[in-house]
Structure formats: structure tokens, C-alpha cells
PDB file of C-alpha atoms and ligand atoms in Angstrom:
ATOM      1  CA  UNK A   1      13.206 161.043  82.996  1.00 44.00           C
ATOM      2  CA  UNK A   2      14.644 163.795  84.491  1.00 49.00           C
ATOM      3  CA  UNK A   3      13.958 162.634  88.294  1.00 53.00           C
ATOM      4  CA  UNK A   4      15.829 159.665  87.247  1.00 51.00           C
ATOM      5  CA  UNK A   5      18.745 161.513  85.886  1.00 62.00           C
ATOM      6  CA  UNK A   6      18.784 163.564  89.455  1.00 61.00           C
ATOM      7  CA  UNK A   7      18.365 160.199  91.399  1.00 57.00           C
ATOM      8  CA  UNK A   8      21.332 158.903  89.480  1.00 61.00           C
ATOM      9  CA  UNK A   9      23.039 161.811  90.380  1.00 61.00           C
ATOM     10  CA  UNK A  10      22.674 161.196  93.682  1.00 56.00           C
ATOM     11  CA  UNK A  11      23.664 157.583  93.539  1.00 55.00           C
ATOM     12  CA  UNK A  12      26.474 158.375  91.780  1.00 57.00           C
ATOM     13  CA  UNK A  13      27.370 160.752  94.459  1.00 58.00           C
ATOM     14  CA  UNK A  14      27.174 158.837  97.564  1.00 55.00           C
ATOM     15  CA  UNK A  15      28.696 155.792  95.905  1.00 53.00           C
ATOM     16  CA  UNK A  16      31.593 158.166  95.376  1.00 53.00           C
ATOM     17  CA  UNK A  17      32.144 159.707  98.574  1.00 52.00           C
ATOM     18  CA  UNK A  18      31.724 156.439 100.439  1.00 51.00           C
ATOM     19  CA  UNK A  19      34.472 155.223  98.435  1.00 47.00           C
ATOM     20  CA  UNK A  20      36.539 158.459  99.086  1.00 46.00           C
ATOM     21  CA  UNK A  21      35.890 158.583 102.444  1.00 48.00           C
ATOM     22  CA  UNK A  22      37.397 155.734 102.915  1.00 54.00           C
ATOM     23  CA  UNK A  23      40.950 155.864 100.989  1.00 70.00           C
ATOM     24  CA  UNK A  24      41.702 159.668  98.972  1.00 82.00           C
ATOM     25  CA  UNK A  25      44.523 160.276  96.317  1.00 87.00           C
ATOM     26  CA  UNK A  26      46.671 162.899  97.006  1.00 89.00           C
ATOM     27  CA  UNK A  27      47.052 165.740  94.283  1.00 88.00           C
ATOM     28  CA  UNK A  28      48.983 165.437  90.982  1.00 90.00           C
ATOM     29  CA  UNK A  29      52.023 167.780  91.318  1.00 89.00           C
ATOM     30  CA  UNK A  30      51.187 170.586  88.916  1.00 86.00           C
ATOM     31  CA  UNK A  31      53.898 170.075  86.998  1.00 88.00           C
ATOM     32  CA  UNK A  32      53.085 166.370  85.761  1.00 92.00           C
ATOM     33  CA  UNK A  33      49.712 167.582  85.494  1.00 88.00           C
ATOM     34  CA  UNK A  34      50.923 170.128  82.784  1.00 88.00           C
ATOM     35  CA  UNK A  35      53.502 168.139  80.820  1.00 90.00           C
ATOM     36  CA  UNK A  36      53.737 164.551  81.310  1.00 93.00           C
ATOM     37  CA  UNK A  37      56.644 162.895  80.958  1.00 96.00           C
ATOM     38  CA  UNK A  38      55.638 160.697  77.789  1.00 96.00           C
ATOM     39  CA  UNK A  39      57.238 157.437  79.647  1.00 97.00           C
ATOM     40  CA  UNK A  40      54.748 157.541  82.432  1.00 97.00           C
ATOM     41  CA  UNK A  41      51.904 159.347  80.733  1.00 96.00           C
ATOM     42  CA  UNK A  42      49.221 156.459  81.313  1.00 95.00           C
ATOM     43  CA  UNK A  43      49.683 155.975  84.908  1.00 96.00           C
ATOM     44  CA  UNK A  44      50.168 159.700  85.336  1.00 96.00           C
ATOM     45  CA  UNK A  45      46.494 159.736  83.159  1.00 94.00           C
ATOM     46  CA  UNK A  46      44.987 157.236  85.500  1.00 93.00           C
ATOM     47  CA  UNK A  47      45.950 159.001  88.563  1.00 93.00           C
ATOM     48  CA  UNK A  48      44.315 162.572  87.007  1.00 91.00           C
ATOM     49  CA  UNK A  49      41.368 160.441  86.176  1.00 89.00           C
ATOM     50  CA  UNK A  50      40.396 159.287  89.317  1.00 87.00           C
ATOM     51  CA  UNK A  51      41.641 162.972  91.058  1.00 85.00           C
ATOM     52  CA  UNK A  52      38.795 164.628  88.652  1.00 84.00           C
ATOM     53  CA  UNK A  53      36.415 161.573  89.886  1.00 81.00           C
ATOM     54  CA  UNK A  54      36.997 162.562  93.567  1.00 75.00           C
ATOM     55  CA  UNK A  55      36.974 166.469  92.623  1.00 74.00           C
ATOM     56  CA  UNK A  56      33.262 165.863  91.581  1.00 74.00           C
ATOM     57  CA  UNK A  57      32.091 164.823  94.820  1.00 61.00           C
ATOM     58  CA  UNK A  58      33.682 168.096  96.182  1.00 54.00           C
ATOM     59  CA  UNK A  59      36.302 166.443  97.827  1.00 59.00           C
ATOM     60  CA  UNK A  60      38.903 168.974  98.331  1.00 61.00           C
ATOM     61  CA  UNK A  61      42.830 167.878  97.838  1.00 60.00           C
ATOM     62  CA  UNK A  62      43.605 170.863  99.683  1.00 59.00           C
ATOM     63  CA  UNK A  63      45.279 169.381 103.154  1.00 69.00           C
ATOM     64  CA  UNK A  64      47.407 166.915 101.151  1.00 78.00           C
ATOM     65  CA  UNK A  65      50.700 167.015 100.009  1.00 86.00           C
ATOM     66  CA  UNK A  66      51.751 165.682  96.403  1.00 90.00           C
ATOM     67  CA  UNK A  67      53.917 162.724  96.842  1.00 95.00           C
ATOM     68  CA  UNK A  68      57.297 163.375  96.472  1.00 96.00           C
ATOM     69  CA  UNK A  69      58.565 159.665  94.679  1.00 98.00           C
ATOM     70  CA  UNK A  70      56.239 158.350  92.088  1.00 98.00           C
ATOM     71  CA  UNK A  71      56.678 154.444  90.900  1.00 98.00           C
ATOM     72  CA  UNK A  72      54.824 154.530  87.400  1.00 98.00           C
ATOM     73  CA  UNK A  73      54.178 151.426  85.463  1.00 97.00           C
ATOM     74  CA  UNK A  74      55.183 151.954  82.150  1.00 97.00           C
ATOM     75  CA  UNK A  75      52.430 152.736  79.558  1.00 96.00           C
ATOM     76  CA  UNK A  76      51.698 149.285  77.980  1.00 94.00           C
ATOM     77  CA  UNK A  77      51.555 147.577  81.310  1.00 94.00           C
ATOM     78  CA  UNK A  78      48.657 150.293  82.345  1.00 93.00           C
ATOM     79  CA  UNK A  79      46.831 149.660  79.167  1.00 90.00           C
ATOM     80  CA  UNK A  80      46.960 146.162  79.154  1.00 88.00           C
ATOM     81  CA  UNK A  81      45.503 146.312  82.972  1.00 85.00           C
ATOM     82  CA  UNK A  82      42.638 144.656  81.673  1.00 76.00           C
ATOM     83  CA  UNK A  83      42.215 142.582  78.504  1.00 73.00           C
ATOM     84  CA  UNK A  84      40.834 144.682  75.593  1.00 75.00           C
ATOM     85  CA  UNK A  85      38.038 142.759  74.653  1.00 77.00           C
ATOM     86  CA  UNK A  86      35.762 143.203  78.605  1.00 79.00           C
ATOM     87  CA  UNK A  87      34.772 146.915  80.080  1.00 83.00           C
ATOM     88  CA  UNK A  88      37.825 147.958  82.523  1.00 88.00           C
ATOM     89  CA  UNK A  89      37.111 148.197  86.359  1.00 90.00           C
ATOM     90  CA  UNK A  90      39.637 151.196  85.739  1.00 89.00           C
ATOM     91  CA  UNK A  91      36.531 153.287  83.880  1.00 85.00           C
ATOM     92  CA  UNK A  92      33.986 152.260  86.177  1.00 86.00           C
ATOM     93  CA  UNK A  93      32.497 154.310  88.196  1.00 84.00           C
ATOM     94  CA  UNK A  94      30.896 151.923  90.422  1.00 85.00           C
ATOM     95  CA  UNK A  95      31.988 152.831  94.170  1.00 83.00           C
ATOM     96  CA  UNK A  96      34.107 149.258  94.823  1.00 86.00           C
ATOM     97  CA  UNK A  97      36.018 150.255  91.822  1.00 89.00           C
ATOM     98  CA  UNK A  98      36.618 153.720  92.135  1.00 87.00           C
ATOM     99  CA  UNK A  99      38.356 152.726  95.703  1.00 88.00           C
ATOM    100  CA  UNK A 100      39.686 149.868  93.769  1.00 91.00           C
ATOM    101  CA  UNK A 101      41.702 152.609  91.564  1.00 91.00           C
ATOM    102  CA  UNK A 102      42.339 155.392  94.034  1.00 90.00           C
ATOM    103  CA  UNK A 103      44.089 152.147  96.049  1.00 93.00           C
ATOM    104  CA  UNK A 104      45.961 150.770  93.076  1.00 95.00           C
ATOM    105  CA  UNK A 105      46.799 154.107  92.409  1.00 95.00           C
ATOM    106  CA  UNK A 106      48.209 154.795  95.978  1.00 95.00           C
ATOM    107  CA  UNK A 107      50.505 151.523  96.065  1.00 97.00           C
ATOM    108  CA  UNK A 108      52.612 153.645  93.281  1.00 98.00           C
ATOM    109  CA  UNK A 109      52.801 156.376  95.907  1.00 97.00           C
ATOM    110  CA  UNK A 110      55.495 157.952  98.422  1.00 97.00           C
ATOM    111  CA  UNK A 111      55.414 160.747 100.341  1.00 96.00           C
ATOM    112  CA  UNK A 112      59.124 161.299 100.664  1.00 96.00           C
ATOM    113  CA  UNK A 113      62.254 161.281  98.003  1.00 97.00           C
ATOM    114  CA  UNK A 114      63.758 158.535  97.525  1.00 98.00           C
ATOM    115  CA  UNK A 115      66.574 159.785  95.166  1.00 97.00           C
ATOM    116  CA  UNK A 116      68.348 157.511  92.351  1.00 96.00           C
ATOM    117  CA  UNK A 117      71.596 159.156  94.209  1.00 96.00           C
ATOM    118  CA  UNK A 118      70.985 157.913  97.506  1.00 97.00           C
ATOM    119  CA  UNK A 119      73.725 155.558  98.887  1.00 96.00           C
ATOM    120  CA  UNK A 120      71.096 153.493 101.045  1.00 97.00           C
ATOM    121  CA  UNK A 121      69.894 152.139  97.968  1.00 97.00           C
ATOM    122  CA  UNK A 122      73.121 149.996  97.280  1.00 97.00           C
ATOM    123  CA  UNK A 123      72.558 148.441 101.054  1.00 96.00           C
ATOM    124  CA  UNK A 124      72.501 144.927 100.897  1.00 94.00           C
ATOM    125  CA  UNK A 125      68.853 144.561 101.798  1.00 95.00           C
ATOM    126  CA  UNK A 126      68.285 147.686  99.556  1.00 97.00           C
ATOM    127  CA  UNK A 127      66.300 150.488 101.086  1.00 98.00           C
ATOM    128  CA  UNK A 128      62.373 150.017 102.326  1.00 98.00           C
ATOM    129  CA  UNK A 129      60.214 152.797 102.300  1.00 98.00           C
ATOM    130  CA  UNK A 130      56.755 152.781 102.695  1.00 98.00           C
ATOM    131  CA  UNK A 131      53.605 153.807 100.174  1.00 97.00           C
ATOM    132  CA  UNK A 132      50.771 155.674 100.965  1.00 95.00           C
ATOM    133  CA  UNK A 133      48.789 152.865 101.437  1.00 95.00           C
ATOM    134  CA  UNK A 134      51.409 151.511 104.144  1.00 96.00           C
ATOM    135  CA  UNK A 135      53.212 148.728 102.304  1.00 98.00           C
ATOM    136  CA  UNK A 136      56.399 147.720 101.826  1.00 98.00           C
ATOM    137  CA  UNK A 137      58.328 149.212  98.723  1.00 98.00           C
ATOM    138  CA  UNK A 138      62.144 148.521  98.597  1.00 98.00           C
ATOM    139  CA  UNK A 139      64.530 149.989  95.996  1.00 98.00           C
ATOM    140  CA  UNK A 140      68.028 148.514  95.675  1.00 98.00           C
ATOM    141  CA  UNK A 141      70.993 149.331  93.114  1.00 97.00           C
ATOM    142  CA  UNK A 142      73.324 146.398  92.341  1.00 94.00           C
ATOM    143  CA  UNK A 143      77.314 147.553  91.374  1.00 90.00           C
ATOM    144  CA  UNK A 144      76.470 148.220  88.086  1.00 93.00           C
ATOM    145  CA  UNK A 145      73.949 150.819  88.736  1.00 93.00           C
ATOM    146  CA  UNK A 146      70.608 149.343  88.237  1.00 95.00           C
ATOM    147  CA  UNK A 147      68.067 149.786  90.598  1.00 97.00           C
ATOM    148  CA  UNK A 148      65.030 147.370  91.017  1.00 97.00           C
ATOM    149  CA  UNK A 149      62.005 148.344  93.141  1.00 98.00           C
ATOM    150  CA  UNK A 150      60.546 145.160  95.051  1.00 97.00           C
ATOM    151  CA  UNK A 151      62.588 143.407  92.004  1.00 96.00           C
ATOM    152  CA  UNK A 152      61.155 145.025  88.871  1.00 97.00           C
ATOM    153  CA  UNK A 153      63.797 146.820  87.255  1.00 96.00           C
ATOM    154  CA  UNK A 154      63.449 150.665  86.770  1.00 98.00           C
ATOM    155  CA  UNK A 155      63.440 150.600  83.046  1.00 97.00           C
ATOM    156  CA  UNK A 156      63.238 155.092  83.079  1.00 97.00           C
ATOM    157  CA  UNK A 157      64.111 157.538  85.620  1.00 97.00           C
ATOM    158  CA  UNK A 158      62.655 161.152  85.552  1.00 97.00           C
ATOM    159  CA  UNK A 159      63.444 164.381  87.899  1.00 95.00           C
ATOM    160  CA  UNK A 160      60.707 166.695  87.662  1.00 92.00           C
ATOM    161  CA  UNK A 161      60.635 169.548  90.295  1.00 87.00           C
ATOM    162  CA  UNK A 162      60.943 168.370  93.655  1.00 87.00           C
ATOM    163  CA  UNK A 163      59.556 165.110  92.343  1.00 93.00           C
ATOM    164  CA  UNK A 164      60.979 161.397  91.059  1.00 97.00           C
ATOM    165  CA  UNK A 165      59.226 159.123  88.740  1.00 98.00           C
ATOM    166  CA  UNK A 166      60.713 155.968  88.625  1.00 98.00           C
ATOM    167  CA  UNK A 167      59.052 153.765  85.581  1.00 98.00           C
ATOM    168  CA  UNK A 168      59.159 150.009  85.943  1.00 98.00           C
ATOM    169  CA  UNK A 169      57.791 147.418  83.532  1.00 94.00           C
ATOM    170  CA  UNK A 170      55.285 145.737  85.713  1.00 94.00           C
ATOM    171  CA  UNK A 171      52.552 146.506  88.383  1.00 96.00           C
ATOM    172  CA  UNK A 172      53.473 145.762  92.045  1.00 97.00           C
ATOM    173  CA  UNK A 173      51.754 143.363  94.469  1.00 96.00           C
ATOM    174  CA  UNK A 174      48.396 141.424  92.915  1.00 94.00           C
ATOM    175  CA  UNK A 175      47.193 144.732  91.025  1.00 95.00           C
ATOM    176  CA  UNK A 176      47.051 142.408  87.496  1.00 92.00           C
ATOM    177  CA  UNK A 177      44.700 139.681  89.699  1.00 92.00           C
ATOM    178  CA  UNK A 178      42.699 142.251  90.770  1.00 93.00           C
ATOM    179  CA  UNK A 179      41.451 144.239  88.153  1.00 93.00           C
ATOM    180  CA  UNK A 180      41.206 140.747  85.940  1.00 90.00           C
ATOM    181  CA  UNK A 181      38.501 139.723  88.903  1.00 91.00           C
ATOM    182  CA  UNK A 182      36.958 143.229  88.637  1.00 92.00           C
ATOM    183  CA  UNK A 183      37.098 143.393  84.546  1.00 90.00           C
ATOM    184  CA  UNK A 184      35.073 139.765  85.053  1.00 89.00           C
ATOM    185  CA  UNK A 185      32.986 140.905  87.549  1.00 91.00           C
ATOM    186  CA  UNK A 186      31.597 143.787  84.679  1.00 89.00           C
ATOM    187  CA  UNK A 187      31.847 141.572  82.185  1.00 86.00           C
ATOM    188  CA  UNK A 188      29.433 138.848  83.755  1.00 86.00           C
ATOM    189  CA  UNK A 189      26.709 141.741  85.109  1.00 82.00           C
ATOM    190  CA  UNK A 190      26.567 143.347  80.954  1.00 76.00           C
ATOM    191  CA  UNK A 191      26.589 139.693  80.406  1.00 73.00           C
ATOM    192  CA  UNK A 192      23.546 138.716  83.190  1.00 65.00           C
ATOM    193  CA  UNK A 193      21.091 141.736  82.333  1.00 58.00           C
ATOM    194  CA  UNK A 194      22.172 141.829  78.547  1.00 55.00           C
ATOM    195  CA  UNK A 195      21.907 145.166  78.312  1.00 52.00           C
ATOM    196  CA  UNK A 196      24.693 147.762  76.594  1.00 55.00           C
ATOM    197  CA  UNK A 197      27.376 148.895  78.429  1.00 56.00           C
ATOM    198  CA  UNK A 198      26.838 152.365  80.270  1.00 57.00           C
ATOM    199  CA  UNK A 199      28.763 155.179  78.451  1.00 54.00           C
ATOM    200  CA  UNK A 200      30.987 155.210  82.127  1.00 54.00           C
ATOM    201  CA  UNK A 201      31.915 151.787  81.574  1.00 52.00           C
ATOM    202  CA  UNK A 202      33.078 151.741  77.992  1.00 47.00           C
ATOM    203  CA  UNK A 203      36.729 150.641  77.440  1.00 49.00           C
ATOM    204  CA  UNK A 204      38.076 153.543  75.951  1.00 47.00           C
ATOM    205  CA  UNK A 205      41.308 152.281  73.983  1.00 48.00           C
ATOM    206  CA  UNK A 206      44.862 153.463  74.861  1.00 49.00           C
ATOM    207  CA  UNK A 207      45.605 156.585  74.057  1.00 49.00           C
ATOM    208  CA  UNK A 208      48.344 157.236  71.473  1.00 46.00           C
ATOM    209  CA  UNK A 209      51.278 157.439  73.368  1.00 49.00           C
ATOM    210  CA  UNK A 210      52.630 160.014  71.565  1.00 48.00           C
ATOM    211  CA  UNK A 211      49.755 162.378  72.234  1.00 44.00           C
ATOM    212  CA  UNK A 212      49.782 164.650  75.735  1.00 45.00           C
ATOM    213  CA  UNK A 213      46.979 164.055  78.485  1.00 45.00           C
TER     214      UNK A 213
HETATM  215  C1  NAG B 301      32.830 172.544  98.162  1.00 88.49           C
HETATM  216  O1  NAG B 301      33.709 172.635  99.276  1.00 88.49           O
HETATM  217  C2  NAG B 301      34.052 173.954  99.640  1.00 88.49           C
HETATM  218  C3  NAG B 301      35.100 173.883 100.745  1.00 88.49           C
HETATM  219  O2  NAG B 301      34.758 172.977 101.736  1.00 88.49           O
HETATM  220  C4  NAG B 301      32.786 174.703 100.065  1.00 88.49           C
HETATM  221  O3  NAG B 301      33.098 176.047 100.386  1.00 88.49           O
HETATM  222  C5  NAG B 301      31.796 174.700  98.898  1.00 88.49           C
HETATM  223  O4  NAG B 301      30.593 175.312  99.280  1.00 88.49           O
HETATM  224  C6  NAG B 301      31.519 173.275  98.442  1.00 88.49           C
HETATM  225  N1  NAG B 301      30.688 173.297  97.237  1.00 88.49           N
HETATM  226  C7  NAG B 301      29.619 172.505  97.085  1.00 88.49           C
HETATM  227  C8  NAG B 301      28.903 172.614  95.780  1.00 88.49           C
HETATM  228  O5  NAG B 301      29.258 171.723  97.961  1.00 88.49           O
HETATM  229  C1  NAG B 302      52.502 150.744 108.989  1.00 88.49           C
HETATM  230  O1  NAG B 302      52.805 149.357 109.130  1.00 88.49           O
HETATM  231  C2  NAG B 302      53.716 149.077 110.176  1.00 88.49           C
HETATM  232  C3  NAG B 302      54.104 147.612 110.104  1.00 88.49           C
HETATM  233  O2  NAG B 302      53.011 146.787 109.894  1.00 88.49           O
HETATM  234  C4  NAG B 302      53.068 149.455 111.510  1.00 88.49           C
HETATM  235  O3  NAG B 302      53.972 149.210 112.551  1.00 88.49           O
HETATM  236  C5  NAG B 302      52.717 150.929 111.476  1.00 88.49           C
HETATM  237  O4  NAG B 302      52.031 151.288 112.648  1.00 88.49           O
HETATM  238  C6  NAG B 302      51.844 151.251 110.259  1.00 88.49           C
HETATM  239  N1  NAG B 302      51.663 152.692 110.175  1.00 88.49           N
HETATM  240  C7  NAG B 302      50.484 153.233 109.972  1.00 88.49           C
HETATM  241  C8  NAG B 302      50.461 154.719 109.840  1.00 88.49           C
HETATM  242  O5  NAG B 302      49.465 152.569 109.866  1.00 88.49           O
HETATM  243  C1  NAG B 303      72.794 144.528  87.787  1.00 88.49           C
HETATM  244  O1  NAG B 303      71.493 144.230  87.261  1.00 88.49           O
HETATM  245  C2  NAG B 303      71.474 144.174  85.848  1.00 88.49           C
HETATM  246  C3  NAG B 303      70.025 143.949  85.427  1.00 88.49           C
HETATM  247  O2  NAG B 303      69.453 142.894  86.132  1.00 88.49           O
HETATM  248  C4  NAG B 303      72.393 143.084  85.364  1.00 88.49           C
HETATM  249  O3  NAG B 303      72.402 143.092  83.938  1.00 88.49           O
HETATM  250  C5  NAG B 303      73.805 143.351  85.875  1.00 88.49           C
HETATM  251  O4  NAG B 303      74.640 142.278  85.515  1.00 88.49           O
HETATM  252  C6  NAG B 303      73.771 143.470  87.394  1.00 88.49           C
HETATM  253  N1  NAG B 303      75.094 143.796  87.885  1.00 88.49           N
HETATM  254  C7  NAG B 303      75.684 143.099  88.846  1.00 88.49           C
HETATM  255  C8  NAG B 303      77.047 143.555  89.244  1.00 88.49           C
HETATM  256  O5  NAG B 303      75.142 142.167  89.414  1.00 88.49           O
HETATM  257  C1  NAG B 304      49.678 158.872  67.025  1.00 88.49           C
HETATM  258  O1  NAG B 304      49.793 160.272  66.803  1.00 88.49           O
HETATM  259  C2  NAG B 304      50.807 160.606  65.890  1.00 88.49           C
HETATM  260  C3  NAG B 304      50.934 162.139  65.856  1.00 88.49           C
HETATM  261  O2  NAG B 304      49.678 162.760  66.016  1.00 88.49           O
HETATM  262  C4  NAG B 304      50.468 160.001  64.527  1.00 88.49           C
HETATM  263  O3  NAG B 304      51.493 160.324  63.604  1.00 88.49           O
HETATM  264  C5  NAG B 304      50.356 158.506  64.662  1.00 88.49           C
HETATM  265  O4  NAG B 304      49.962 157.932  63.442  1.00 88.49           O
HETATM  266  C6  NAG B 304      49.352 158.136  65.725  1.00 88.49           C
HETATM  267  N1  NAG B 304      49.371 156.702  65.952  1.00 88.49           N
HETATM  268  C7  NAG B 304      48.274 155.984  66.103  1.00 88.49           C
HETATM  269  C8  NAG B 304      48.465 154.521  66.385  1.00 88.49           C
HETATM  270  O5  NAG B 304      47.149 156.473  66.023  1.00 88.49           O
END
């Protein structure tokens, strides 16, 4: 038995540094790893998640700066990523769905500021940055003040440091689509070999959002 627990070591391994060679997270700004702000603290716990997952393989963070404007999707939109009765591709630890994560994760991202303050946000077109993952993200204020990122209104807006979280109550692009595919995808191979669920896969329940990370 324990040869097998070494081989699955090793499986484990490579199927997580092919999937962080190919697409890494950036580091969690020490700040929001310390005390998250309570509005964002599932995303921000999803993002730590997956940086641990990547620190096992020895990946080192080291060369990358933390993002400086963080789009968070408020806490019951990250629980209710996948439904609560199938395992969540966001606890896997299969290599498609750790990249699927440390992607999903990325979209949220951008390097620079974008601050709440900034007149090019009132443009008419709004302002388009772009995530780490290279897509279009574009924040707009209308007269009265409220600003919408790719047309999700920011429903919280938190300074931290040299960072700003801007919470929205949605997910951006197909994220919902895609972890309902992956949630069926684990659901149908428990289903096919019949066996329990590995302790990796288990869908933990939301944390109480009251309680810290
Ligand atoms: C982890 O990476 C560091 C820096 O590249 C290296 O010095 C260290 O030996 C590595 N540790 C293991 C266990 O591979
Ligand atoms: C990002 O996308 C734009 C538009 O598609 C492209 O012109 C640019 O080269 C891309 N940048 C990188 C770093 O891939
Ligand atoms: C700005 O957007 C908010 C929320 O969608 C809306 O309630 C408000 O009427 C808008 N203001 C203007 C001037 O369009
Ligand atoms: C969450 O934690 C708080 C404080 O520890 C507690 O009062 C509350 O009952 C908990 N809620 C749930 C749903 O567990």
C-alpha cells in the first residue's frame, strides 16, 4: 500500500504541474490573505485554495506581482458555483480542473488599478482593461455613480493597500456553464465506477460567512 500511496503522489504531482505549467495564479496580496474582507471572503478563499495547490508542486509565486484590481463574485454566487447535491470541479484535484480554477480564478484578475475615482470610467463606452487571462473587462459609471463591470453591477467596493476589490453579484463570461459541465463530468465518473467519492473531491459546504479563512 505504501508504493501506491508514493505512485499517487507522483500522479498527483505531474497532473499538477502540467496544469500549472500551463496557466499560474499570481500571489494573494498579504494583506487579503490575513484579513479578508468578509464581502469577498469566498472568492478570496478559492483563490488561496488553488495558490496552496500550486505551492505543493513547488511552484514558486516569487517572479509575480499580486494583481492590483480584484473583481470578486460575491460569496453566494461562489458557493452556489456548483449545485450542492454533485462533488465540485472547484475541489478537485484532477489536473483539467485545477487549470479549470486557476483560469476561472484569473478572469477576476488585473494587474493594474483601476480606481472607483477614475474619470475614464464615466466614458461613454466605459473603460476596457484587460485580465490576466487577456480578456476584455470594461467598468463604466452611469451619472448617478454606479459602476457596472461588463454589466454586472458592483454591489461592494473595498480599498485595501495598494489593492481594489470590486464585488459583483454574478460570475463573468460562461464560468456558471463551465463548472456545471465539470460538476457533471464528476458526477457521472462516481456514478460509472460506483465507488465513494475521494476525500479530494468531497463538496465541502460553504463556509459560514461570518467566520475568517
Ligand atoms: C523548491 O524550489 C526552490 C527554488 O527553486 C528550490 O531551491 C528547492 O530546492 C525546491 N524544493 C523542492 C523540494 O524541490
Ligand atoms: C491580448 O489580446 C489582444 C487582442 O486580441 C492582442 O492584440 C494582444 O496581442 C494580446 N496580448 C497578449 C499578451 O496576448
Ligand atoms: C445608474 O444605474 C443604477 C443601477 O442600474 C440605476 O438605478 C440608476 O437609475 C442609473 N442612473 C442613471 C442616471 O442612469
Ligand atoms: C456562523 O458563526 C456564527 C459565529 O460563530 C454563529 O453565531 C452562527 O450560528 C453560525 N451560522 C451557521 C449557519 O452555522
Amino acid at each position: 500500500m505504501a508504493s501506491l500511496t508514493v505512485l499517487g503522489k507522483v500522479l498527483l504531482a505531474t497532473l499538477l504541474a502540467a496544469a500549472a505549467a500551463a496557466v499560474q495564479l499570481p500571489p494573494l496580496p498579504q494583506a487579503l490573505q490575513q484579513t479578508p474582507p468578509p464581502a469577498a471572503e469566498q472568492f478570496l478563499d478559492l483563490w488561496h485554495r488553488s495558490m496552496v495547490e500550486q505551492q505543493r508542486i513547488n511552484f514558486t509565486m516569487d517572479n509575480q506581482e499580486a494583481p492590483k484590481t480584484i473583481i470578486s463574485p460575491s460569496n453566494h454566487v461562489v458557493t452556489n458555483f456548483a449545485p450542492q447535491d454533485v462533488p465540485s470541479p472547484l475541489y478537485s484535484l484532477q489536473g483539467r480542473f485545477v487549470e479549470l480554477k486557476t483560469k476561472l480564478v484569473r478572469d477576476y484578475l488585473v494587474a493594474d488599478l483601476v480606481e472607483p475615482e477614475d474619470k475614464n470610467l464615466l466614458n461613454p463606452d466605459g473603460f476596457a482593461v484587460r485580465n490576466l487571462n487577456n480578456k476584455t473587462i470594461v467598468f463604466e459609471k452611469n451619472a448617478t455613480g454606479t459602476v457596472t463591470i461588463n454589466d454586472f453591477p458592483v454591489v461592494n467596493m473595498i480599498s485595501v493597500e495598494d489593492a481594489q476589490i470590486y464585488v459583483i453579484d454574478g460570475a463573468l463570461f460562461d464560468h456558471m456553464e463551465q463548472v456545471a459541465e465539470g460538476s457533471r463530468a464528476l458526477f457521472d465518473e462516481h456514478s460509472a465506477f460506483d465507488a465513494p467519492m475521494p476525500q479530494d473531491e468531497r463538496r465541502f459546504g460553504p463556509k459560514n460567512s461570518t467566520e475568517n479563512i
